[in-house]
């Protein structure tokens, strides 16, 4: 992943080596450890804190949404079924909501996906944070980083300086790489990566 980030204009950071591989792999173990698209700030902070990460580190890692894509079913509740009179999330930029509706009409093929960053989707930059300032966070869990006063200042700082964002992202990725590290008691070194 580090090479892809660098190629897209993101920061260089050392990936720590010498990790043991897990003895089993289940998708159910992963899903409950990942932030969900509709999480609020308390849920995000709680999930990341359980892994020893701060709010600032969580916001920096969320900046990875500057590249990548999402399937429509992860966010269409914000443009069709939100609990408001208009059925559209009021924190969503009106023109962006219209754009999302055109790209993801009701009953769209679930394989359809759109870019997470509507402005510079192939660049690892701080435009993700500038998009949040304009109400263009694709997930509720993205937009809440700007709408919640507890995290807004960090979003503004990252939006104002790609250097600040990149430095924080690299440090947070390094720290994230230290979460749940296996040892000889609960992991192994694979000689054949296709076999557990």
PDB file of N, CA and C in Angstrom, residues 88-126:
ATOM      1  N   UNK A  88     -32.797  13.846   2.317  1.00  0.00           N
ATOM      2  CA  UNK A  88     -31.370  13.989   2.017  1.00  0.00           C
ATOM      3  C   UNK A  88     -30.671  14.504   3.275  1.00  0.00           C
ATOM      4  N   UNK A  89     -29.520  13.948   3.571  1.00  0.00           N
ATOM      5  CA  UNK A  89     -28.732  14.383   4.723  1.00  0.00           C
ATOM      6  C   UNK A  89     -28.435  15.878   4.585  1.00  0.00           C
ATOM      7  N   UNK A  90     -28.865  16.704   5.540  1.00  0.00           N
ATOM      8  CA  UNK A  90     -28.663  18.151   5.423  1.00  0.00           C
ATOM      9  C   UNK A  90     -27.196  18.587   5.498  1.00  0.00           C
ATOM     10  N   UNK A  91     -26.302  17.704   5.941  1.00  0.00           N
ATOM     11  CA  UNK A  91     -24.878  18.063   5.969  1.00  0.00           C
ATOM     12  C   UNK A  91     -24.220  17.850   4.607  1.00  0.00           C
ATOM     13  N   UNK A  92     -24.962  17.272   3.675  1.00  0.00           N
ATOM     14  CA  UNK A  92     -24.445  16.978   2.337  1.00  0.00           C
ATOM     15  C   UNK A  92     -24.641  18.177   1.419  1.00  0.00           C
ATOM     16  N   UNK A  93     -23.605  18.559   0.706  1.00  0.00           N
ATOM     17  CA  UNK A  93     -23.670  19.623  -0.287  1.00  0.00           C
ATOM     18  C   UNK A  93     -24.790  19.285  -1.283  1.00  0.00           C
ATOM     19  N   UNK A  94     -25.662  20.246  -1.549  1.00  0.00           N
ATOM     20  CA  UNK A  94     -26.841  19.997  -2.386  1.00  0.00           C
ATOM     21  C   UNK A  94     -26.477  19.526  -3.799  1.00  0.00           C
ATOM     22  N   UNK A  95     -25.507  20.182  -4.427  1.00  0.00           N
ATOM     23  CA  UNK A  95     -25.098  19.775  -5.781  1.00  0.00           C
ATOM     24  C   UNK A  95     -24.437  18.398  -5.761  1.00  0.00           C
ATOM     25  N   UNK A  96     -23.667  18.136  -4.716  1.00  0.00           N
ATOM     26  CA  UNK A  96     -23.021  16.826  -4.590  1.00  0.00           C
ATOM     27  C   UNK A  96     -24.075  15.737  -4.391  1.00  0.00           C
ATOM     28  N   UNK A  97     -25.113  16.022  -3.605  1.00  0.00           N
ATOM     29  CA  UNK A  97     -26.199  15.058  -3.403  1.00  0.00           C
ATOM     30  C   UNK A  97     -26.879  14.737  -4.729  1.00  0.00           C
ATOM     31  N   UNK A  98     -27.107  15.754  -5.559  1.00  0.00           N
ATOM     32  CA  UNK A  98     -27.706  15.543  -6.881  1.00  0.00           C
ATOM     33  C   UNK A  98     -26.796  14.685  -7.749  1.00  0.00           C
ATOM     34  N   UNK A  99     -25.510  14.966  -7.691  1.00  0.00           N
ATOM     35  CA  UNK A  99     -24.524  14.179  -8.441  1.00  0.00           C
ATOM     36  C   UNK A  99     -24.543  12.715  -7.979  1.00  0.00           C
ATOM     37  N   UNK A 100     -24.599  12.496  -6.678  1.00  0.00           N
ATOM     38  CA  UNK A 100     -24.634  11.129  -6.144  1.00  0.00           C
ATOM     39  C   UNK A 100     -25.895  10.400  -6.587  1.00  0.00           C
ATOM     40  N   UNK A 101     -27.021  11.109  -6.604  1.00  0.00           N
ATOM     41  CA  UNK A 101     -28.272  10.487  -7.059  1.00  0.00           C
ATOM     42  C   UNK A 101     -28.195  10.081  -8.530  1.00  0.00           C
ATOM     43  N   UNK A 102     -27.527  10.882  -9.341  1.00  0.00           N
ATOM     44  CA  UNK A 102     -27.427  10.535 -10.768  1.00  0.00           C
ATOM     45  C   UNK A 102     -26.477   9.358 -10.985  1.00  0.00           C
ATOM     46  N   UNK A 103     -25.433   9.262 -10.175  1.00  0.00           N
ATOM     47  CA  UNK A 103     -24.488   8.152 -10.321  1.00  0.00           C
ATOM     48  C   UNK A 103     -24.997   6.873  -9.667  1.00  0.00           C
ATOM     49  N   UNK A 104     -25.850   7.022  -8.667  1.00  0.00           N
ATOM     50  CA  UNK A 104     -26.379   5.876  -7.925  1.00  0.00           C
ATOM     51  C   UNK A 104     -27.898   5.995  -7.809  1.00  0.00           C
ATOM     52  N   UNK A 105     -28.614   5.779  -8.915  1.00  0.00           N
ATOM     53  CA  UNK A 105     -30.076   5.857  -8.843  1.00  0.00           C
ATOM     54  C   UNK A 105     -30.630   4.737  -7.953  1.00  0.00           C
ATOM     55  N   UNK A 106     -31.862   4.890  -7.528  1.00  0.00           N
ATOM     56  CA  UNK A 106     -32.502   3.840  -6.716  1.00  0.00           C
ATOM     57  C   UNK A 106     -32.379   2.496  -7.435  1.00  0.00           C
ATOM     58  N   UNK A 107     -32.219   1.446  -6.660  1.00  0.00           N
ATOM     59  CA  UNK A 107     -32.120   0.074  -7.172  1.00  0.00           C
ATOM     60  C   UNK A 107     -30.977  -0.115  -8.160  1.00  0.00           C
ATOM     61  N   UNK A 108     -29.903   0.640  -7.992  1.00  0.00           N
ATOM     62  CA  UNK A 108     -28.733   0.515  -8.862  1.00  0.00           C
ATOM     63  C   UNK A 108     -28.079  -0.853  -8.646  1.00  0.00           C
ATOM     64  N   UNK A 109     -27.413  -1.336  -9.661  1.00  0.00           N
ATOM     65  CA  UNK A 109     -26.648  -2.582  -9.572  1.00  0.00           C
ATOM     66  C   UNK A 109     -25.672  -2.461  -8.399  1.00  0.00           C
ATOM     67  N   UNK A 110     -25.682  -3.399  -7.457  1.00  0.00           N
ATOM     68  CA  UNK A 110     -24.817  -3.287  -6.276  1.00  0.00           C
ATOM     69  C   UNK A 110     -23.323  -3.326  -6.587  1.00  0.00           C
ATOM     70  N   UNK A 111     -22.968  -3.689  -7.802  1.00  0.00           N
ATOM     71  CA  UNK A 111     -21.550  -3.703  -8.182  1.00  0.00           C
ATOM     72  C   UNK A 111     -21.049  -2.324  -8.601  1.00  0.00           C
ATOM     73  N   UNK A 112     -21.954  -1.386  -8.803  1.00  0.00           N
ATOM     74  CA  UNK A 112     -21.569  -0.033  -9.206  1.00  0.00           C
ATOM     75  C   UNK A 112     -20.871   0.660  -8.040  1.00  0.00           C
ATOM     76  N   UNK A 113     -19.766   1.314  -8.354  1.00  0.00           N
ATOM     77  CA  UNK A 113     -19.009   2.034  -7.329  1.00  0.00           C
ATOM     78  C   UNK A 113     -18.600   3.396  -7.879  1.00  0.00           C
ATOM     79  N   UNK A 114     -18.415   4.337  -6.969  1.00  0.00           N
ATOM     80  CA  UNK A 114     -17.975   5.676  -7.367  1.00  0.00           C
ATOM     81  C   UNK A 114     -16.772   6.086  -6.521  1.00  0.00           C
ATOM     82  N   UNK A 115     -16.069   7.095  -6.998  1.00  0.00           N
ATOM     83  CA  UNK A 115     -14.886   7.587  -6.300  1.00  0.00           C
ATOM     84  C   UNK A 115     -15.257   8.189  -4.945  1.00  0.00           C
ATOM     85  N   UNK A 116     -14.410   7.946  -3.957  1.00  0.00           N
ATOM     86  CA  UNK A 116     -14.600   8.532  -2.627  1.00  0.00           C
ATOM     87  C   UNK A 116     -14.379  10.044  -2.662  1.00  0.00           C
ATOM     88  N   UNK A 117     -13.434  10.473  -3.470  1.00  0.00           N
ATOM     89  CA  UNK A 117     -13.086  11.892  -3.591  1.00  0.00           C
ATOM     90  C   UNK A 117     -13.577  12.376  -4.950  1.00  0.00           C
ATOM     91  N   UNK A 118     -14.603  13.234  -4.995  1.00  0.00           N
ATOM     92  CA  UNK A 118     -15.146  13.671  -6.283  1.00  0.00           C
ATOM     93  C   UNK A 118     -14.267  14.681  -7.015  1.00  0.00           C
ATOM     94  N   UNK A 119     -13.220  15.168  -6.376  1.00  0.00           N
ATOM     95  CA  UNK A 119     -12.407  16.241  -6.948  1.00  0.00           C
ATOM     96  C   UNK A 119     -11.098  15.742  -7.537  1.00  0.00           C
ATOM     97  N   UNK A 120     -10.297  15.037  -6.752  1.00  0.00           N
ATOM     98  CA  UNK A 120      -8.991  14.517  -7.207  1.00  0.00           C
ATOM     99  C   UNK A 120      -8.878  13.040  -6.809  1.00  0.00           C
ATOM    100  N   UNK A 121      -9.684  12.176  -7.411  1.00  0.00           N
ATOM    101  CA  UNK A 121      -9.772  10.785  -6.955  1.00  0.00           C
ATOM    102  C   UNK A 121      -8.521   9.932  -7.156  1.00  0.00           C
ATOM    103  N   UNK A 122      -7.589  10.361  -7.967  1.00  0.00           N
ATOM    104  CA  UNK A 122      -6.382   9.559  -8.217  1.00  0.00           C
ATOM    105  C   UNK A 122      -5.150  10.137  -7.523  1.00  0.00           C
ATOM    106  N   UNK A 123      -5.343  11.185  -6.735  1.00  0.00           N
ATOM    107  CA  UNK A 123      -4.224  11.833  -6.048  1.00  0.00           C
ATOM    108  C   UNK A 123      -4.359  11.674  -4.542  1.00  0.00           C
ATOM    109  N   UNK A 124      -3.255  11.286  -3.909  1.00  0.00           N
ATOM    110  CA  UNK A 124      -3.246  11.204  -2.449  1.00  0.00           C
ATOM    111  C   UNK A 124      -2.862  12.588  -1.925  1.00  0.00           C
ATOM    112  N   UNK A 125      -3.879  13.398  -1.696  1.00  0.00           N
ATOM    113  CA  UNK A 125      -3.669  14.791  -1.311  1.00  0.00           C
ATOM    114  C   UNK A 125      -4.599  15.164  -0.163  1.00  0.00           C
ATOM    115  N   UNK A 126      -4.586  16.413   0.210  1.00  0.00           N
ATOM    116  CA  UNK A 126      -5.441  16.863   1.308  1.00  0.00           C
ATOM    117  C   UNK A 126      -6.800  17.385   0.831  1.00  0.00           C
TER     118      UNK A 126
END
